Amino acid sequence: MSLLEIKNLRAEVNGNEILRGINLTVNLGEIHAIMGPNGSGKSTLAGVLAGRDAYTVTEGDVLYRGKDLFSLNPEERAREGLFLAFQYPVEIPGVNNSYFLKAALNAVRKYRGLEELDAMDFLKLIKSKLKLIEMDESFLNRPVNEGFSGGEKKRNEIFHMAVLDPVLSILDETDSGLDIDALRIVADGVNKLRSKENASIIVTHYQRLLNYIIPDVVHVLVDGRIVKSGTKDLAVELESRGYDWVKEETAQAV
Amino acid sequence: MQSTDQTVQLSYQSDFEKFEQGLNGEKSTPRHALRRRAFSKFMEMGFPTSRHEEWRFTNIQPVTKTHFQPVPANQAVSISLADLESVMLKDVIRVVIVDGYFSSALSDLKDLPAGVVGESLAAALKQNRPEALIHLGAYTDSSENGFTALHAAFSLDGVFLFVPGHTIVEKPIQVIYSATKRNDPFVAYPRSLFIAGDAAQVKIVETYFGPGGQAYLTNAVSEVVLGTHAVVEHDRIQLEGENAFHVNTSSVYQQAGSAYRSNCITLGGLLVRNTLAARLDAEGIECRLNGLSIAHGNQLIDNHTLLDHIKPNCSSHQVYKAILDGKARGVFNGKIMVHKDAQKTDAKQTNKTLLLSDDAVIDTKPQLEIFADDVKCTHGATVGQLDAEHIFYLRARGLDESEARDMLTYAFAGEVVGSIGIPELREQIDLQIHSRLDRGRKGAV
Ligand SMILES: Nc1ncnc2c1ncn2[C@@H]1O[C@H](COP(=O)(O)OP(=O)(O)O)[C@@H](O)[C@H]1O
Ligand SMILES: [Mg+2]
């Protein structure tokens, strides 16, 4: 059984069809990259998977760990190990970062039948995860993302990911806004978390990140469809040639 | 035919006659002349109506159509400390006022530092304490409205606190105003006077508390006086019963270089009107007014504040927040008055309301009256709901929807709770807030 099976997924927002028949299968242990020009529907796909309610699914099925994904609400998906690193992480004034993360982790653990962590064990855990992505402890006691720089927000997303230990992570443009050092640290973190027990979908429109996180498959999303899939070399080719040639190829194919 | 209001007004008249008889020898004193004058003022004015600008959004008919009987002196129902368990702070100097009367039995003043006076206001007046005589009533206009007039006519007791100059009271002083259970609707008229001398420092907590089903009215007046360079934190947590009415008039008078911080937390009562006026009557004064109201069901919470900038070089900072659920109504009227003399005033006012239901309503009105030309005055008001993107973010990390909503709602309140300088009180308020958010969500009144 595959971890994630997306079959002919169509979704619209305010009556505009954005996803127009997506097919994608992800197995445990794999890293998939989804690339594509701005506006092609990458974040829409990520949002539909995480349960953002701005989108209406009009057709298709998604099986996640053998379950109908759409029968689960966002928190159930999270507890089932699905994690979305937001393209634009929101600032949440007044909600302390570590307080929130503790509530989230315990919600996930409870669902999985694990004991809730007490303050001491939690602190130990988050300190080790902070180290993994070289984040300063001061970020723990600040309100979630409030006043964080663009790069700090992205790093905080990966920090949350490291603590929650997801099965399927979807990283939506986590590389944008990161300078080269931060990019390497984040990529190192993701690589260290990589295992046979989990999988990732990495959404990006630069191949930069893929120099550090080597994907098993690269997909090109154009106008709401995956028009081409290949190896890491496809990403390199896209970087040098742009997206137009893929678009032309598919136009001819239709 | 007479309207109900007039009938009620006449019942107050017979109450006053009875009340006078109970005063015996005091009837011929100058103080009593003031009471009489206040009472005739009440008969003349009646209760405010929505035609009065200051009461435009607050329909007080539920209060004016009921005859609330005054509680005669020495007829306070006896209660025990166990009854106050849920609101008592542990590490404090405690004053308990029952139905408007100082209770020596329940108060615990032994930790007051030498020289500090904390006693029944009636006792302070009886002994002619000069500080009490000088300040009492000096900052509150009893002819302001029907409630203040009634208060001036009927009020007999409360607490008197005097912190002499250069004295620091380390332990907070908690004043618990407790209402009791009685057969008929009744009114308590507590009056308190808090004086911090020059460079004195003190933290005062006023807790209002009463039984659930009982219909009663708390008509309270508190005055706070700050000498030069005095530092006062004044926290108010109002936990009246759900059928209670609460009308509070607080007046603050500040002298040069003093710093006053008020945290006014309103959670209880069916109909609540808080009037808070701070007079910044010298230079270099700092005044912070924080407010938090949480209401659900049919509660109405009205906050009227006045920041009166009389002299130059003072700053005031005001943050008032409301969280309204069910059919609750909120009113915020924040007046900032900058007199001609008050150059270099720095005044900042923020009013934020979180509406948790479609039926909740807020009326908010900033009122800036500026007569000086070199000042910095800003105000802003926002009204909104919980942000859907915030809710989604928390849910996408595993919190269920109600948990996410609570966390965000609590975060909204946190700014005000966080400015309370007494950890034990913050914890108590946190608990109260969480249980009220719970009740609000379950649709209880
Ligand atoms: N909430 C929304 N409301 C209206 N249009 C949207 C919304 N979200 C996405 N879109 C539109 O859907 C298309 C795909 O957007 P998106 O998925 O964000 O693209 P990408 O992440 O690939 O840049 C764009 O044309 C965008 O304008
Ligand atoms: Mg995007």
XYZ file of C-alpha atoms and ligand atoms in Angstrom:
727
model
C 0.000 0.000 0.000
C 1.304 3.426 -0.881
C 1.451 6.158 1.717
C -0.376 8.635 -0.485
C -2.378 8.003 -3.610
C -3.885 10.928 -5.446
C -6.208 9.956 -8.272
C -7.548 12.417 -10.813
C -7.860 15.208 -8.256
C -9.733 18.290 -9.358
C -10.300 21.304 -7.117
C -11.563 24.820 -7.532
C -11.587 28.030 -5.625
C -14.465 30.471 -6.038
C -15.612 28.590 -9.103
C -12.198 28.635 -10.823
C -10.725 25.260 -11.433
C -7.122 25.240 -10.190
C -6.265 21.557 -9.976
C -7.252 19.782 -13.141
C -6.688 16.097 -12.705
C -3.675 15.383 -10.508
C -2.302 11.865 -10.219
C 0.485 11.213 -7.768
C 1.660 8.297 -5.673
C 4.110 8.641 -2.809
C 5.605 5.684 -0.949
C 7.272 5.567 2.434
C 10.930 6.460 2.253
C 10.483 8.676 -0.809
C 11.040 12.339 -1.404
C 9.064 13.914 -4.201
C 9.706 17.370 -5.523
C 6.948 19.361 -7.153
C 8.136 22.219 -9.294
C 6.236 24.578 -11.471
C 5.761 28.212 -12.387
C 4.004 30.656 -10.076
C 0.281 30.177 -10.011
C 0.380 26.644 -11.361
C -1.436 25.241 -8.311
C 1.358 23.947 -6.062
C 0.086 25.612 -2.904
C -3.456 24.692 -3.812
C -2.458 21.047 -3.920
C -0.670 21.362 -0.582
C -3.683 23.162 0.915
C -6.178 20.595 -0.361
C -4.092 17.833 1.193
C -3.858 19.634 4.544
C -7.576 20.439 4.602
C -7.705 24.171 3.967
C -11.368 24.921 3.438
C -11.012 27.640 0.787
C -10.898 24.914 -1.851
C -13.654 22.714 -3.155
C -12.714 19.288 -4.350
C -14.888 18.514 -7.356
C -13.491 15.175 -8.437
C -10.999 12.506 -7.559
C -9.853 10.521 -4.539
C -6.987 10.745 -2.144
C -5.983 7.790 -0.063
C -3.601 8.471 2.799
C -2.403 5.495 4.821
C -5.269 3.625 3.254
C -7.868 6.121 4.503
C -10.045 8.491 2.533
C -8.195 11.719 3.269
C -11.257 13.874 2.666
C -13.157 12.144 5.443
C -10.644 13.561 7.929
C -10.675 17.143 9.211
C -7.416 19.115 9.319
C -6.531 18.130 12.884
C -7.210 14.462 12.226
C -4.909 14.617 9.218
C -2.231 16.225 11.368
C -2.649 13.535 14.005
C -2.372 10.915 11.289
C 1.051 12.349 10.608
C 0.410 14.746 7.763
C 2.350 17.951 8.141
C 2.221 21.105 6.032
C 5.030 23.618 6.299
C 3.213 26.771 5.201
C 4.451 28.892 2.341
C 3.344 31.912 4.388
C 3.424 30.960 8.083
C 1.027 33.219 9.962
C 1.954 35.381 12.912
C -0.219 34.558 15.888
C 0.050 37.275 18.500
C -0.298 36.164 22.084
C 0.164 32.445 21.444
C 3.468 31.337 22.854
C 5.460 29.189 20.407
C 6.437 26.425 22.811
C 3.089 26.431 24.638
C 1.349 25.910 21.316
C 3.788 23.260 20.205
C 3.310 21.345 23.443
C -0.462 21.375 22.984
C -0.041 20.246 19.369
C 2.418 17.488 20.222
C 0.255 16.183 23.022
C -2.818 16.213 20.794
C -0.892 14.133 18.273
C 0.521 11.790 20.926
C -2.856 11.267 22.542
C -4.329 10.324 19.163
C -1.544 7.839 18.660
C -2.155 6.312 22.063
C 1.061 7.697 23.558
C 1.316 9.297 26.958
C 1.265 13.098 27.020
C 4.676 14.614 27.680
C 5.183 16.566 30.868
C 6.955 19.911 30.912
C 10.390 18.407 31.597
C 10.337 15.773 28.879
C 8.897 18.248 26.440
C 11.672 20.713 27.143
C 14.288 18.042 26.603
C 12.727 17.080 23.305
C 12.409 20.572 21.912
C 15.912 21.509 22.912
C 17.321 18.631 20.907
C 15.187 19.621 17.921
C 16.251 23.243 18.194
C 19.815 22.096 17.950
C 19.023 20.096 14.842
C 18.061 23.220 12.944
C 20.374 25.576 14.828
C 17.565 27.748 16.139
C 17.964 29.980 19.148
C 16.069 29.099 22.318
C 14.647 32.597 22.453
C 12.216 31.632 19.700
C 10.460 29.287 22.088
C 9.023 31.937 24.299
C 7.940 34.342 21.625
C 4.464 34.378 20.134
C 4.248 32.050 17.120
C 6.074 33.707 14.213
C 5.403 37.190 15.528
C 8.127 39.537 14.433
C 10.132 36.633 12.960
C 12.001 37.396 9.742
C 10.943 35.523 6.619
C 13.748 33.018 7.099
C 13.033 32.590 10.808
C 9.423 31.753 10.045
C 10.486 29.040 7.610
C 12.929 27.661 10.114
C 10.223 27.638 12.758
C 8.080 25.544 10.434
C 10.829 22.957 10.160
C 11.263 23.111 13.917
C 7.564 22.285 14.357
C 8.003 19.485 11.856
C 10.963 18.070 13.741
C 9.011 18.077 17.007
C 5.802 16.607 15.598
C 7.635 13.835 13.734
C 5.239 13.521 10.799
C 4.805 10.618 8.415
C 4.201 12.768 5.362
C 5.607 16.282 5.273
C 4.659 18.758 2.619
C 7.090 21.646 2.483
C 5.606 24.506 0.535
C 8.383 26.768 -0.744
C 10.280 26.399 2.492
C 13.403 27.510 0.623
C 12.141 30.916 -0.410
C 13.322 33.630 1.926
C 16.231 31.561 3.181
C 19.782 32.687 2.625
C 22.296 30.067 1.593
C 23.428 29.195 5.120
C 19.884 28.883 6.410
C 18.995 26.818 3.374
C 21.773 24.372 4.163
C 20.771 24.126 7.801
C 17.137 23.514 6.946
C 18.089 20.953 4.303
C 20.410 19.200 6.768
C 17.558 19.080 9.246
C 15.187 17.582 6.706
C 17.795 15.018 5.681
C 18.378 13.975 9.270
C 14.645 13.476 9.784
C 14.408 11.393 6.639
C 13.745 7.690 7.181
C 12.115 4.590 5.752
C 9.121 5.383 7.948
C 8.298 8.737 6.435
C 8.110 10.624 3.167
C 8.145 14.209 1.924
C 6.713 16.316 -0.826
C 8.893 19.313 -1.446
C 7.260 22.158 -3.312
C 9.616 24.661 -4.829
C 10.174 26.640 -7.925
C 13.953 26.747 -7.713
C 16.091 23.682 -7.902
C 18.503 25.200 -5.376
C 17.050 23.267 -2.446
C 17.239 20.054 -4.427
C 21.029 20.292 -4.436
C 20.832 19.584 -0.723
C 17.785 17.377 -0.484
C 18.013 14.800 -3.217
C 14.533 13.868 -4.437
C 13.578 10.445 -5.750
C 11.148 11.940 -8.233
C 10.647 15.418 -9.649
C 7.229 16.431 -10.972
C 6.410 19.460 -13.027
C 3.066 21.055 -12.313
C 1.688 23.369 -14.984
C -1.847 24.758 -15.011
C -3.082 22.329 -12.421
C -1.685 19.168 -14.003
C 1.470 17.168 -13.545
C 2.828 17.345 -17.067
C 6.151 15.660 -16.605
C 7.911 13.530 -14.019
C 11.554 12.529 -13.923
C 14.669 12.272 -11.828
C 16.726 14.986 -10.177
C 18.147 15.815 -13.616
C 14.755 17.166 -14.642
C 15.081 19.819 -11.936
C 18.471 20.836 -13.277
C 17.096 21.048 -16.768
C 14.178 23.178 -15.601
C 16.594 25.500 -13.853
C 18.577 26.124 -17.007
C 15.804 26.041 -19.599
C 12.827 27.414 -17.686
C 9.305 26.010 -17.913
C 8.321 27.044 -21.414
C 9.704 23.989 -23.160
C 7.731 21.679 -20.870
C 4.595 23.696 -21.590
C 5.250 23.437 -25.341
C 5.886 19.717 -25.121
C 2.584 19.143 -23.365
C 0.727 21.465 -25.710
C 1.966 19.329 -28.590
C 1.071 16.146 -26.803
C -2.560 17.224 -26.298
C -50.542 57.046 36.299
C -46.991 56.720 37.380
C -44.387 54.844 35.437
C -42.632 51.935 37.094
C -39.508 54.033 37.320
C -41.309 56.674 39.343
C -42.831 54.059 41.616
C -39.382 52.666 42.193
C -38.054 56.150 42.833
C -40.738 56.617 45.499
C -39.736 53.343 47.148
C -36.218 54.718 47.379
C -37.721 57.735 49.128
C -39.358 55.646 51.818
C -36.107 53.659 52.063
C -34.255 56.892 52.692
C -36.672 57.940 55.414
C -36.224 54.615 57.155
C -32.493 54.868 56.654
C -32.404 58.317 58.305
C -34.281 57.008 61.328
C -31.703 54.280 61.720
C -28.909 56.850 61.845
C -30.028 58.260 65.216
C -27.610 60.892 66.475
C -25.844 61.282 63.163
C -28.866 62.963 61.674
C -27.823 66.453 62.696
C -24.220 66.253 61.481
C -22.884 68.125 58.439
C -22.210 64.767 56.791
C -25.830 63.984 56.954
C -26.708 67.269 55.324
C -24.644 66.058 52.370
C -26.628 62.834 52.264
C -29.884 64.721 52.207
C -28.676 66.955 49.448
C -27.545 63.933 47.429
C -30.855 62.236 47.932
C -32.881 65.214 46.772
C -30.566 65.353 43.778
C -31.522 61.762 43.027
C -35.234 62.564 43.335
C -34.709 65.439 40.936
C -32.587 63.569 38.367
C -33.920 60.038 38.609
C -31.948 57.294 36.931
C -30.160 58.022 33.702
C -31.948 57.000 30.520
C -30.742 56.361 27.013
C -31.521 60.012 26.289
C -28.459 60.916 28.342
C -25.418 61.040 26.098
C -23.303 59.105 28.607
C -25.870 56.289 28.762
C -26.905 56.202 25.137
C -26.006 52.582 24.458
C -26.799 51.216 27.864
C -30.391 50.445 28.604
C -30.548 50.274 32.378
C -34.245 49.564 32.659
C -33.609 46.156 34.191
C -32.000 48.052 37.075
C -34.467 50.909 37.388
C -37.619 48.840 37.297
C -36.588 46.765 40.304
C -36.702 48.069 43.823
C -33.372 47.178 45.386
C -33.559 47.602 49.138
C -30.607 48.972 51.031
C -29.003 46.669 53.568
C -29.215 48.278 57.027
C -25.998 48.484 59.027
C -25.315 45.371 61.120
C -27.762 43.349 59.111
C -25.233 41.925 56.757
C -25.754 38.179 56.483
C -22.869 36.431 58.106
C -20.594 34.548 55.786
C -17.384 32.652 56.386
C -14.028 32.625 54.683
C -14.963 29.285 53.152
C -17.583 31.119 51.099
C -14.830 33.238 49.609
C -12.463 30.367 48.898
C -12.693 30.641 45.123
C -11.683 34.297 45.021
C -9.334 34.661 47.988
C -5.693 35.177 47.141
C -3.284 33.465 49.516
C -0.330 35.746 49.841
C -2.108 39.034 50.482
C -3.348 41.421 53.109
C -7.083 40.844 53.071
C -10.045 43.126 53.554
C -13.565 41.757 53.290
C -16.597 43.945 52.767
C -19.937 42.161 53.077
C -22.956 43.809 51.435
C -21.134 47.109 51.701
C -19.938 46.783 55.297
C -16.411 46.218 56.501
C -16.038 42.842 58.225
C -13.334 42.798 60.902
C -13.926 39.103 61.443
C -13.047 38.175 57.861
C -10.374 40.761 57.233
C -6.745 40.021 57.974
C -4.626 43.130 58.268
C -1.838 41.884 60.525
C 0.785 42.065 57.760
C 0.265 45.763 57.116
C 3.577 47.567 57.601
C 3.878 49.953 60.535
C 2.268 53.295 59.888
C -0.088 52.010 57.224
C -3.732 52.409 58.103
C -6.246 49.905 56.836
C -9.634 49.957 58.456
C -13.334 50.417 58.013
C -14.107 53.684 56.283
C -16.857 54.379 58.799
C -14.295 54.023 61.600
C -11.858 56.332 59.847
C -14.528 59.001 59.546
C -15.678 58.528 63.105
C -12.128 59.138 64.295
C -11.877 62.154 62.022
C -8.772 60.870 60.289
C -7.577 63.965 58.469
C -6.614 62.101 55.276
C -10.080 60.619 55.071
C -11.755 63.948 55.646
C -9.603 65.747 53.093
C -9.945 63.253 50.273
C -13.294 61.557 50.673
C -15.575 62.597 47.864
C -13.104 65.162 46.566
C -12.713 63.412 43.224
C -16.159 61.985 42.594
C -19.074 64.173 41.717
C -22.056 62.765 43.563
C -24.440 64.719 41.371
C -23.038 63.075 38.233
C -26.029 60.762 37.851
C -28.749 58.964 39.783
C -26.407 56.163 40.819
C -23.718 58.400 42.270
C -26.384 60.467 44.023
C -27.956 57.367 45.578
C -24.542 56.180 46.584
C -23.754 59.453 48.334
C -27.108 59.320 50.121
C -26.959 55.726 51.345
C -23.348 54.646 51.570
C -22.085 54.070 55.114
C -18.957 52.000 54.895
C -16.175 50.416 52.922
C -12.443 50.417 53.381
C -10.007 53.188 54.148
C -6.376 52.627 53.262
C -3.635 55.090 53.915
C -0.039 54.357 52.974
C 2.182 57.107 54.390
C 4.891 58.711 52.284
C 7.958 56.622 51.341
C 6.340 53.411 52.507
C 6.344 50.342 50.340
C 3.669 47.751 50.965
C 5.171 44.552 49.590
C 2.168 42.285 49.887
C -0.767 43.114 47.681
C -3.895 44.266 49.458
C -6.977 42.408 48.339
C -10.371 43.916 49.035
C -13.169 41.411 48.507
C -16.616 42.918 48.145
C -18.955 40.053 48.689
C -22.700 40.023 48.224
C -24.853 37.545 50.133
C -28.008 35.565 49.553
C -31.217 37.290 50.637
C -34.918 36.939 49.995
C -35.431 40.242 48.229
C -33.403 42.175 45.719
C -30.973 44.389 47.597
C -28.326 46.982 46.960
C -24.892 47.355 48.513
C -23.154 50.732 48.519
C -19.507 50.092 49.332
C -17.233 53.073 49.304
C -13.482 52.828 49.399
C -10.708 55.317 49.657
C -7.119 54.386 48.885
C -4.381 56.905 49.530
C -0.732 56.416 48.591
C 1.468 59.125 50.076
C 4.499 60.658 48.355
C 6.767 57.969 46.902
C 4.640 55.255 48.477
C 4.087 52.003 46.605
C 1.173 49.639 46.846
C -0.747 47.050 44.869
C -4.492 46.966 45.392
C -6.787 44.230 44.180
C -10.510 44.841 44.298
C -12.531 41.663 43.865
C -16.297 41.800 43.445
C -18.077 38.577 44.121
C -21.621 37.387 44.715
C -24.002 34.443 44.636
C -25.326 33.055 41.381
C -29.103 33.276 41.364
C -29.475 36.326 43.593
C -30.786 39.589 42.143
C -28.776 42.414 43.656
C -27.104 45.636 42.757
C -23.618 46.669 43.681
C -23.353 50.428 43.485
C -19.723 51.036 44.354
C -17.496 54.056 44.509
C -13.730 53.828 44.871
C -11.252 56.649 45.002
C -7.513 56.363 44.601
C -5.159 59.190 45.430
C -1.487 59.156 44.441
C 0.987 61.556 46.056
C 4.060 62.722 44.182
C 6.082 59.815 42.786
C 3.704 57.272 44.246
C 3.376 53.991 42.347
C 0.059 52.179 42.455
C -1.169 49.079 40.712
C -4.919 48.818 40.952
C -6.436 45.573 39.742
C -10.116 45.007 39.640
C -11.684 41.651 39.011
C -15.406 41.607 38.856
C -17.030 38.220 39.401
C -20.551 39.188 40.401
C -23.320 36.602 40.113
C -25.089 36.147 36.805
C -28.223 38.002 37.938
C -26.325 40.868 39.494
C -26.133 44.472 38.420
C -22.944 46.347 38.963
C -22.420 50.071 38.737
C -18.922 51.161 39.575
C -17.552 54.651 39.769
C -13.804 54.889 40.253
C -11.894 58.115 40.465
C -8.147 58.445 40.411
C -6.257 61.573 41.323
C -2.560 61.751 40.466
C 0.130 64.109 41.631
C 3.509 64.886 40.048
C 5.642 62.013 38.845
C 3.240 59.352 40.034
C 2.547 56.158 38.143
C -0.842 54.499 38.186
C -1.780 51.273 36.472
C -5.299 49.937 36.408
C -6.235 46.481 35.174
C -9.981 46.247 35.065
C -11.213 42.714 34.411
C -14.961 42.335 34.076
C -16.397 38.853 33.853
C -19.549 38.763 35.959
C -22.889 40.519 36.262
C -25.831 40.812 33.930
C -25.622 44.533 33.452
C -22.419 46.316 34.261
C -21.384 49.924 34.058
C -17.831 50.884 34.946
C -16.942 54.533 35.030
C -13.270 55.229 35.549
C -11.841 58.727 35.575
C -8.171 59.554 36.062
C -7.082 63.103 36.681
C -3.471 63.835 35.794
C -3.136 67.030 37.734
C 0.632 67.681 37.719
C 3.649 67.057 35.503
C 5.499 63.855 34.747
C 2.602 61.525 35.440
C 2.179 58.087 33.929
C -1.213 56.490 33.730
C -2.051 53.118 32.227
C -5.572 51.854 31.948
C -6.064 48.283 30.842
C -9.450 46.700 30.525
C -10.763 43.288 29.650
C -14.416 42.354 29.461
C -15.627 38.867 28.697
C -19.350 38.474 28.245
C -21.775 35.897 26.920
C -25.500 35.185 27.132
C -27.370 38.440 27.671
C -24.651 40.274 29.533
C -24.059 43.941 28.898
C -20.739 45.453 29.902
C -20.251 49.175 29.562
C -16.890 50.824 30.173
C -16.686 54.581 30.287
C -13.260 56.025 30.893
C -11.895 59.518 31.154
C -8.243 60.439 30.970
C -8.055 63.996 32.066
C -4.739 65.534 31.048
C -4.623 68.758 32.997
C -0.897 69.531 33.163
C 2.011 69.215 30.689
C 4.404 66.288 30.132
C 2.220 63.406 31.112
C 1.611 60.163 29.340
C -1.349 57.859 29.312
C -1.644 54.489 27.708
C -4.938 52.715 27.441
C -5.780 49.260 26.129
C -9.362 48.083 26.485
C -10.445 44.752 25.095
C -13.723 42.892 24.970
C -14.606 39.327 24.060
C -18.294 38.999 23.356
C -20.203 35.799 22.739
C -23.906 34.895 22.565
C -26.083 37.987 22.606
C -23.709 39.943 24.763
C -23.294 43.670 24.299
C -20.264 45.756 24.962
C -19.921 49.491 25.212
C -16.658 51.359 25.236
C -16.531 55.096 25.561
C -13.024 56.379 26.036
C -12.657 60.062 26.520
C -9.291 61.746 26.492
C -9.371 65.339 27.509
C -6.237 67.404 26.935
C -6.487 70.801 28.569
C -4.947 73.924 27.081
C -2.136 73.759 29.578
C -1.286 70.126 28.969
C 1.412 70.523 26.303
C 3.602 67.512 25.423
C 0.849 65.132 26.392
C 1.443 61.663 25.047
C -1.814 59.727 25.010
C -2.461 56.441 23.314
C -5.748 54.617 23.301
C -6.546 51.220 21.825
C -9.874 49.453 21.878
C -10.156 45.958 20.473
C -13.183 43.732 20.398
C -13.433 40.106 19.501
C -16.906 38.999 18.504
C -17.394 35.264 18.908
C -20.977 35.178 17.699
C -23.092 36.906 15.075
C -25.460 38.262 17.701
C -22.880 39.963 19.900
C -22.644 43.728 19.543
C -20.112 46.366 20.483
C -20.616 50.107 20.525
C -17.300 51.838 20.664
C -16.669 55.523 20.771
C -13.319 57.197 21.234
C -13.700 60.787 22.268
C -10.670 63.016 21.981
C -11.005 66.591 23.130
C -7.728 68.348 22.630
C -7.161 71.960 23.513
C -3.343 72.003 23.523
C -1.393 72.208 20.261
C 1.831 70.315 20.977
C 0.607 66.863 21.849
C 0.713 63.300 20.627
C -2.655 61.604 20.865
C -3.588 58.467 19.031
C -6.510 56.147 19.209
C -7.615 53.101 17.324
C -10.506 50.710 17.517
C -10.823 47.323 15.898
C -13.694 44.889 15.891
C -13.216 41.447 14.487
C -13.649 37.743 14.688
C -11.093 35.046 15.136
C -8.896 34.835 12.063
C -9.755 31.764 9.954
C -6.129 31.461 8.853
C -4.999 31.373 12.485
C -7.531 28.672 13.289
C -6.416 26.637 10.299
C -2.762 26.948 11.233
C -3.382 25.590 14.725
C -5.621 22.797 13.470
C -3.127 21.827 10.808
C -0.685 21.153 13.660
C -3.155 18.895 15.470
C -5.299 21.056 17.772
C -9.013 20.488 17.481
C -11.172 23.394 16.493
C -12.476 24.338 19.913
C -9.005 24.085 21.397
C -7.691 26.326 18.625
C -10.461 28.866 19.191
C -9.841 28.908 22.932
C -6.142 29.359 22.486
C -6.649 32.296 20.135
C -9.348 33.835 22.279
C -7.213 33.511 25.329
C -4.292 35.025 23.430
C -6.450 38.038 22.697
C -7.091 38.461 26.421
C -3.496 37.720 27.356
C -2.150 41.204 26.766
C -4.321 42.607 29.538
C -3.927 39.696 31.956
C -0.179 39.817 31.373
C 0.044 43.362 32.643
C -1.144 42.315 36.088
C 1.871 42.316 38.387
C 0.588 39.679 40.838
C 1.254 36.127 39.588
C -1.310 34.547 41.894
C -3.990 36.877 40.577
C -3.026 36.195 36.969
C -3.479 32.480 37.616
C -6.852 33.025 39.219
C -7.997 35.130 36.289
C -6.690 32.573 33.778
C -8.829 29.908 35.431
C -11.863 32.152 35.444
C -11.386 33.055 31.794
C -11.019 29.455 30.691
C -14.145 28.362 32.542
C -16.110 31.280 31.103
C -14.955 30.628 27.536
C -16.111 27.081 28.091
C -19.512 28.175 29.316
C -19.826 30.671 26.477
C -19.127 27.950 23.964
C -21.687 25.655 25.484
C -24.227 28.431 25.098
C -24.996 28.723 28.794
C -26.026 32.081 30.211
N -7.887 31.578 -2.002
C -7.798 31.842 -3.313
N -8.701 32.657 -3.901
C -8.631 32.929 -5.243
N -7.696 32.412 -6.032
C -6.790 31.588 -5.521
C -6.794 31.255 -4.127
N -5.758 30.421 -3.890
C -5.146 30.243 -5.083
N -5.774 30.936 -6.050
C -5.404 30.975 -7.460
O -5.075 29.662 -7.836
C -3.971 29.650 -8.702
C -2.904 28.743 -8.143
O -2.377 29.326 -6.967
P -1.304 28.598 -6.058
O -1.790 27.237 -5.770
O -1.038 29.463 -4.899
O -0.062 28.560 -7.019
P 1.467 28.272 -6.739
O 1.611 27.844 -5.326
O 1.818 27.196 -7.703
O 2.189 29.526 -7.034
C -3.521 31.085 -8.876
O -4.048 31.575 -10.083
C -4.135 31.767 -7.692
O -4.420 33.105 -8.009
Mg 2.656 28.634 -3.730
